[in-house]
mmCIF file with all atom_site columns, C-alpha atoms in Angstrom:
data_model
loop_
_atom_site.group_PDB
_atom_site.id
_atom_site.type_symbol
_atom_site.label_atom_id
_atom_site.label_alt_id
_atom_site.label_comp_id
_atom_site.label_asym_id
_atom_site.label_entity_id
_atom_site.label_seq_id
_atom_site.pdbx_PDB_ins_code
_atom_site.Cartn_x
_atom_site.Cartn_y
_atom_site.Cartn_z
_atom_site.occupancy
_atom_site.B_iso_or_equiv
_atom_site.pdbx_formal_charge
_atom_site.auth_seq_id
_atom_site.auth_comp_id
_atom_site.auth_asym_id
_atom_site.auth_atom_id
_atom_site.pdbx_PDB_model_num
ATOM 1   C CA . MET A 1 1   ? 14.417  11.185  28.098 1.00 58.00 ? 3   MET A CA 1
ATOM 2   C CA . THR A 1 2   ? 13.549  14.845  27.682 1.00 75.00 ? 4   THR A CA 1
ATOM 3   C CA . ARG A 1 3   ? 11.504  16.753  30.249 1.00 74.00 ? 5   ARG A CA 1
ATOM 4   C CA . SER A 1 4   ? 8.653   16.986  27.727 1.00 71.00 ? 6   SER A CA 1
ATOM 5   C CA . ASN A 1 5   ? 8.676   13.203  27.150 1.00 72.00 ? 7   ASN A CA 1
ATOM 6   C CA . ASP A 1 6   ? 8.831   12.608  30.900 1.00 74.00 ? 8   ASP A CA 1
ATOM 7   C CA . ARG A 1 7   ? 5.723   14.786  31.420 1.00 74.00 ? 9   ARG A CA 1
ATOM 8   C CA . LYS A 1 8   ? 3.966   13.042  28.532 1.00 64.00 ? 10  LYS A CA 1
ATOM 9   C CA . LEU A 1 9   ? 4.802   9.622   30.012 1.00 66.00 ? 11  LEU A CA 1
ATOM 10  C CA . ARG A 1 10  ? 3.421   10.586  33.432 1.00 69.00 ? 12  ARG A CA 1
ATOM 11  C CA . ALA A 1 11  ? 0.211   12.033  31.960 1.00 67.00 ? 13  ALA A CA 1
ATOM 12  C CA . VAL A 1 12  ? -0.435  9.064   29.671 1.00 61.00 ? 14  VAL A CA 1
ATOM 13  C CA . THR A 1 13  ? 0.327   6.398   32.291 1.00 66.00 ? 15  THR A CA 1
ATOM 14  C CA . THR A 1 14  ? -1.822  8.159   34.909 1.00 65.00 ? 16  THR A CA 1
ATOM 15  C CA . PHE A 1 15  ? -4.776  8.222   32.488 1.00 60.00 ? 17  PHE A CA 1
ATOM 16  C CA . GLN A 1 16  ? -4.200  4.603   31.471 1.00 56.00 ? 18  GLN A CA 1
ATOM 17  C CA . ARG A 1 17  ? -3.890  3.301   35.048 1.00 60.00 ? 19  ARG A CA 1
ATOM 18  C CA . ARG A 1 18  ? -6.811  5.218   36.534 1.00 61.00 ? 20  ARG A CA 1
ATOM 19  C CA . VAL A 1 19  ? -9.318  5.375   33.684 1.00 59.00 ? 21  VAL A CA 1
ATOM 20  C CA . LEU A 1 20  ? -8.597  3.237   30.642 1.00 56.00 ? 22  LEU A CA 1
ATOM 21  C CA . ASN A 1 21  ? -7.021  0.003   31.914 1.00 53.00 ? 23  ASN A CA 1
ATOM 22  C CA . PRO A 1 22  ? -9.587  -0.809  34.650 1.00 60.00 ? 24  PRO A CA 1
ATOM 23  C CA . VAL A 1 23  ? -12.355 -0.642  32.031 1.00 55.00 ? 25  VAL A CA 1
ATOM 24  C CA . MET A 1 24  ? -10.513 -2.344  29.162 1.00 53.00 ? 26  MET A CA 1
ATOM 25  C CA . ARG A 1 25  ? -9.285  -5.270  31.299 1.00 51.00 ? 27  ARG A CA 1
ATOM 26  C CA . ARG A 1 26  ? -12.934 -6.244  31.813 1.00 55.00 ? 28  ARG A CA 1
ATOM 27  C CA . VAL A 1 27  ? -13.931 -6.205  28.140 1.00 55.00 ? 29  VAL A CA 1
ATOM 28  C CA . PRO A 1 28  ? -14.004 -9.924  27.225 1.00 58.00 ? 30  PRO A CA 1
ATOM 29  C CA . PHE A 1 29  ? -12.620 -9.606  23.709 1.00 62.00 ? 31  PHE A CA 1
ATOM 30  C CA . GLN A 1 30  ? -10.032 -6.887  24.403 1.00 81.00 ? 32  GLN A CA 1
ATOM 31  C CA . THR A 1 31  ? -6.560  -8.254  23.781 1.00 90.00 ? 33  THR A CA 1
ATOM 32  C CA . ALA A 1 32  ? -4.634  -8.375  27.051 1.00 92.00 ? 34  ALA A CA 1
ATOM 33  C CA . LEU A 1 33  ? -1.128  -9.295  28.120 1.00 96.00 ? 35  LEU A CA 1
ATOM 34  C CA . GLU A 1 34  ? -0.705  -10.989 31.482 1.00 96.00 ? 36  GLU A CA 1
ATOM 35  C CA . THR A 1 35  ? 2.722   -10.794 33.092 1.00 97.00 ? 37  THR A CA 1
ATOM 36  C CA . THR A 1 36  ? 3.900   -11.796 36.559 1.00 98.00 ? 38  THR A CA 1
ATOM 37  C CA . GLY A 1 37  ? 4.656   -8.871  38.859 1.00 97.00 ? 39  GLY A CA 1
ATOM 38  C CA . ARG A 1 38  ? 8.401   -8.750  39.381 1.00 96.00 ? 40  ARG A CA 1
ATOM 39  C CA . THR A 1 39  ? 8.054   -7.856  43.079 1.00 95.00 ? 41  THR A CA 1
ATOM 40  C CA . SER A 1 40  ? 4.645   -9.179  44.084 1.00 96.00 ? 42  SER A CA 1
ATOM 41  C CA . GLY A 1 41  ? 4.592   -12.346 41.969 1.00 97.00 ? 43  GLY A CA 1
ATOM 42  C CA . LEU A 1 42  ? 0.921   -11.600 41.221 1.00 95.00 ? 44  LEU A CA 1
ATOM 43  C CA . PRO A 1 43  ? -0.609  -11.688 37.728 1.00 96.00 ? 45  PRO A CA 1
ATOM 44  C CA . ARG A 1 44  ? -0.729  -8.239  36.080 1.00 92.00 ? 46  ARG A CA 1
ATOM 45  C CA . ARG A 1 45  ? -3.046  -7.691  33.110 1.00 91.00 ? 47  ARG A CA 1
ATOM 46  C CA . THR A 1 46  ? -2.504  -4.919  30.620 1.00 89.00 ? 48  THR A CA 1
ATOM 47  C CA . PRO A 1 47  ? -4.765  -4.165  27.647 1.00 88.00 ? 49  PRO A CA 1
ATOM 48  C CA . VAL A 1 48  ? -2.632  -4.156  24.496 1.00 91.00 ? 50  VAL A CA 1
ATOM 49  C CA . GLY A 1 49  ? -3.058  -3.875  20.777 1.00 90.00 ? 51  GLY A CA 1
ATOM 50  C CA . GLY A 1 50  ? -1.253  -6.176  18.436 1.00 94.00 ? 52  GLY A CA 1
ATOM 51  C CA . ARG A 1 51  ? -1.694  -8.991  15.979 1.00 95.00 ? 53  ARG A CA 1
ATOM 52  C CA . ARG A 1 52  ? -1.243  -12.715 15.904 1.00 97.00 ? 54  ARG A CA 1
ATOM 53  C CA . VAL A 1 53  ? 0.895   -13.915 13.014 1.00 96.00 ? 55  VAL A CA 1
ATOM 54  C CA . GLY A 1 54  ? 1.132   -17.697 12.939 1.00 97.00 ? 56  GLY A CA 1
ATOM 55  C CA . ASP A 1 55  ? 2.392   -18.888 16.320 1.00 97.00 ? 57  ASP A CA 1
ATOM 56  C CA . SER A 1 56  ? 3.539   -15.425 17.434 1.00 98.00 ? 58  SER A CA 1
ATOM 57  C CA . PHE A 1 57  ? 1.786   -12.367 18.811 1.00 98.00 ? 59  PHE A CA 1
ATOM 58  C CA . TRP A 1 58  ? 3.366   -8.995  17.989 1.00 98.00 ? 60  TRP A CA 1
ATOM 59  C CA . LEU A 1 59  ? 2.904   -5.684  19.790 1.00 96.00 ? 61  LEU A CA 1
ATOM 60  C CA . VAL A 1 60  ? 4.721   -2.396  20.242 1.00 96.00 ? 62  VAL A CA 1
ATOM 61  C CA . SER A 1 61  ? 5.086   -0.927  23.728 1.00 94.00 ? 63  SER A CA 1
ATOM 62  C CA . GLU A 1 62  ? 4.568   2.832   23.641 1.00 89.00 ? 64  GLU A CA 1
ATOM 63  C CA . HIS A 1 63  ? 6.903   3.535   26.579 1.00 89.00 ? 65  HIS A CA 1
ATOM 64  C CA . GLY A 1 64  ? 9.496   0.829   26.006 1.00 91.00 ? 66  GLY A CA 1
ATOM 65  C CA . GLU A 1 65  ? 11.730  0.031   28.987 1.00 92.00 ? 67  GLU A CA 1
ATOM 66  C CA . ARG A 1 66  ? 9.715   2.378   31.206 1.00 89.00 ? 68  ARG A CA 1
ATOM 67  C CA . SER A 1 67  ? 6.514   0.327   30.842 1.00 91.00 ? 69  SER A CA 1
ATOM 68  C CA . GLN A 1 68  ? 5.797   -1.756  33.919 1.00 92.00 ? 70  GLN A CA 1
ATOM 69  C CA . TYR A 1 69  ? 4.832   -4.783  31.844 1.00 95.00 ? 71  TYR A CA 1
ATOM 70  C CA . ILE A 1 70  ? 8.169   -4.584  30.001 1.00 97.00 ? 72  ILE A CA 1
ATOM 71  C CA . ARG A 1 71  ? 9.974   -4.554  33.342 1.00 97.00 ? 73  ARG A CA 1
ATOM 72  C CA . ASN A 1 72  ? 7.924   -7.589  34.384 1.00 98.00 ? 74  ASN A CA 1
ATOM 73  C CA . ILE A 1 73  ? 8.851   -9.379  31.145 1.00 98.00 ? 75  ILE A CA 1
ATOM 74  C CA . ARG A 1 74  ? 12.538  -8.690  31.792 1.00 98.00 ? 76  ARG A CA 1
ATOM 75  C CA . ALA A 1 75  ? 12.177  -10.385 35.189 1.00 98.00 ? 77  ALA A CA 1
ATOM 76  C CA . ASN A 1 76  ? 10.074  -13.289 33.861 1.00 98.00 ? 78  ASN A CA 1
ATOM 77  C CA . PRO A 1 77  ? 9.339   -13.678 30.134 1.00 98.00 ? 79  PRO A CA 1
ATOM 78  C CA . ARG A 1 78  ? 6.586   -16.289 30.687 1.00 98.00 ? 80  ARG A CA 1
ATOM 79  C CA . VAL A 1 79  ? 3.307   -14.559 29.820 1.00 98.00 ? 81  VAL A CA 1
ATOM 80  C CA . ARG A 1 80  ? -0.269  -15.166 28.740 1.00 98.00 ? 82  ARG A CA 1
ATOM 81  C CA . VAL A 1 81  ? -2.054  -13.306 25.956 1.00 97.00 ? 83  VAL A CA 1
ATOM 82  C CA . ARG A 1 82  ? -5.856  -13.080 25.649 1.00 94.00 ? 84  ARG A CA 1
ATOM 83  C CA . ILE A 1 83  ? -6.754  -13.027 21.964 1.00 94.00 ? 85  ILE A CA 1
ATOM 84  C CA . GLY A 1 84  ? -10.412 -13.108 20.935 1.00 91.00 ? 86  GLY A CA 1
ATOM 85  C CA . GLY A 1 85  ? -11.469 -14.063 24.460 1.00 90.00 ? 87  GLY A CA 1
ATOM 86  C CA . ARG A 1 86  ? -9.098  -17.063 24.700 1.00 94.00 ? 88  ARG A CA 1
ATOM 87  C CA . TRP A 1 87  ? -5.918  -17.208 26.780 1.00 95.00 ? 89  TRP A CA 1
ATOM 88  C CA . HIS A 1 88  ? -2.652  -18.442 25.242 1.00 97.00 ? 90  HIS A CA 1
ATOM 89  C CA . HIS A 1 89  ? 0.583   -19.174 27.121 1.00 98.00 ? 91  HIS A CA 1
ATOM 90  C CA . GLY A 1 90  ? 3.854   -18.001 25.669 1.00 98.00 ? 92  GLY A CA 1
ATOM 91  C CA . THR A 1 91  ? 7.310   -16.543 26.065 1.00 98.00 ? 93  THR A CA 1
ATOM 92  C CA . ALA A 1 92  ? 7.871   -12.842 25.416 1.00 98.00 ? 94  ALA A CA 1
ATOM 93  C CA . HIS A 1 93  ? 10.948  -11.508 23.639 1.00 98.00 ? 95  HIS A CA 1
ATOM 94  C CA . LEU A 1 94  ? 11.946  -7.837  23.668 1.00 98.00 ? 96  LEU A CA 1
ATOM 95  C CA . LEU A 1 95  ? 13.285  -6.744  20.272 1.00 98.00 ? 97  LEU A CA 1
ATOM 96  C CA . PRO A 1 96  ? 15.051  -3.366  20.656 1.00 97.00 ? 98  PRO A CA 1
ATOM 97  C CA . ASP A 1 97  ? 16.619  -3.620  17.168 1.00 97.00 ? 99  ASP A CA 1
ATOM 98  C CA . ASP A 1 98  ? 13.269  -4.092  15.399 1.00 97.00 ? 100 ASP A CA 1
ATOM 99  C CA . ASP A 1 99  ? 12.021  -1.221  13.214 1.00 96.00 ? 101 ASP A CA 1
ATOM 100 C CA . THR A 1 100 ? 9.019   -0.088  15.276 1.00 94.00 ? 102 THR A CA 1
ATOM 101 C CA . ALA A 1 101 ? 7.674   2.211   12.540 1.00 92.00 ? 103 ALA A CA 1
ATOM 102 C CA . ALA A 1 102 ? 7.602   -0.671  10.066 1.00 94.00 ? 104 ALA A CA 1
ATOM 103 C CA . ARG A 1 103 ? 6.167   -3.003  12.709 1.00 95.00 ? 105 ARG A CA 1
ATOM 104 C CA . LEU A 1 104 ? 3.336   -0.571  13.523 1.00 93.00 ? 106 LEU A CA 1
ATOM 105 C CA . ARG A 1 105 ? 2.342   -0.564  9.844  1.00 93.00 ? 107 ARG A CA 1
ATOM 106 C CA . THR A 1 106 ? 1.650   -4.321  10.137 1.00 93.00 ? 108 THR A CA 1
ATOM 107 C CA . LEU A 1 107 ? -0.482  -4.012  13.298 1.00 91.00 ? 109 LEU A CA 1
ATOM 108 C CA . PRO A 1 108 ? -4.103  -2.834  13.673 1.00 89.00 ? 110 PRO A CA 1
ATOM 109 C CA . ARG A 1 109 ? -4.326  0.773   12.535 1.00 87.00 ? 111 ARG A CA 1
ATOM 110 C CA . SER A 1 110 ? -6.353  2.159   15.459 1.00 81.00 ? 112 SER A CA 1
ATOM 111 C CA . ASN A 1 111 ? -3.895  0.908   18.064 1.00 81.00 ? 113 ASN A CA 1
ATOM 112 C CA . SER A 1 112 ? -0.855  1.820   15.988 1.00 84.00 ? 114 SER A CA 1
ATOM 113 C CA . THR A 1 113 ? -2.083  5.399   15.649 1.00 85.00 ? 115 THR A CA 1
ATOM 114 C CA . VAL A 1 114 ? -2.496  5.741   19.416 1.00 80.00 ? 116 VAL A CA 1
ATOM 115 C CA . VAL A 1 115 ? 0.939   4.204   20.067 1.00 82.00 ? 117 VAL A CA 1
ATOM 116 C CA . ARG A 1 116 ? 2.537   6.691   17.653 1.00 83.00 ? 118 ARG A CA 1
ATOM 117 C CA . LEU A 1 117 ? 0.694   9.647   19.245 1.00 78.00 ? 119 LEU A CA 1
ATOM 118 C CA . VAL A 1 118 ? 1.309   8.891   22.925 1.00 77.00 ? 120 VAL A CA 1
ATOM 119 C CA . GLY A 1 119 ? 4.510   6.886   22.635 1.00 79.00 ? 121 GLY A CA 1
ATOM 120 C CA . THR A 1 120 ? 7.740   8.163   24.105 1.00 78.00 ? 122 THR A CA 1
ATOM 121 C CA . ASP A 1 121 ? 10.125  5.254   23.510 1.00 89.00 ? 123 ASP A CA 1
ATOM 122 C CA . LEU A 1 122 ? 8.773   2.478   21.290 1.00 93.00 ? 124 LEU A CA 1
ATOM 123 C CA . LEU A 1 123 ? 9.827   -1.152  21.751 1.00 96.00 ? 125 LEU A CA 1
ATOM 124 C CA . THR A 1 124 ? 8.699   -4.219  19.796 1.00 96.00 ? 126 THR A CA 1
ATOM 125 C CA . VAL A 1 125 ? 7.625   -7.325  21.701 1.00 98.00 ? 127 VAL A CA 1
ATOM 126 C CA . ARG A 1 126 ? 7.129   -10.775 20.172 1.00 98.00 ? 128 ARG A CA 1
ATOM 127 C CA . VAL A 1 127 ? 5.342   -13.459 22.155 1.00 98.00 ? 129 VAL A CA 1
ATOM 128 C CA . ASP A 1 128 ? 5.975   -17.005 20.949 1.00 98.00 ? 130 ASP A CA 1
ATOM 129 C CA . LEU A 1 129 ? 2.689   -18.787 21.669 1.00 98.00 ? 131 LEU A CA 1
ATOM 130 C CA . GLU A 1 130 ? 2.578   -22.401 22.821 1.00 96.00 ? 132 GLU A CA 1
ATOM 131 C CA . ASP A 1 131 ? -1.109  -23.143 22.301 1.00 78.00 ? 133 ASP A CA 1
#
C-alpha cells in the first residue's frame, strides 16, 4: 500500500469510526453487517451498502483485507445482515478474484460511488443467507 493510500485509509476510517458509524448503526433501515469480534467475541455492527440478490447479499469492502469486519469474517464467517430492518443469518465468503468494478455497477449507485471514491483496496463479499 502506498503512503498516500495509507493516509487515505487512516483518514477515512477515523471519520467512519468516530462520526458516521455511530449514527448509521442506529438508523433502523440502514443495512448493517454484524460480525463477531475476532479477539473479544462480541458482536460488531458495521453499516454497509449492498444488495440482496436471491438468497445472497453482495457488498464491496472499500479497504479490503485492512477492514476490521473483513478480519472478523476471516476468523469467523458466520454473520448477520440487517436488510430493511430485519436481521438475516448467513455465512460470508470473501471473493478476491471477483471483478469489483463490475460488481459495484450492480449495487446501489450512491454507496458504490462512495466506495470508489474512498476505497483503497476493494474486495467483494457474498453472504449466503439462511432465512
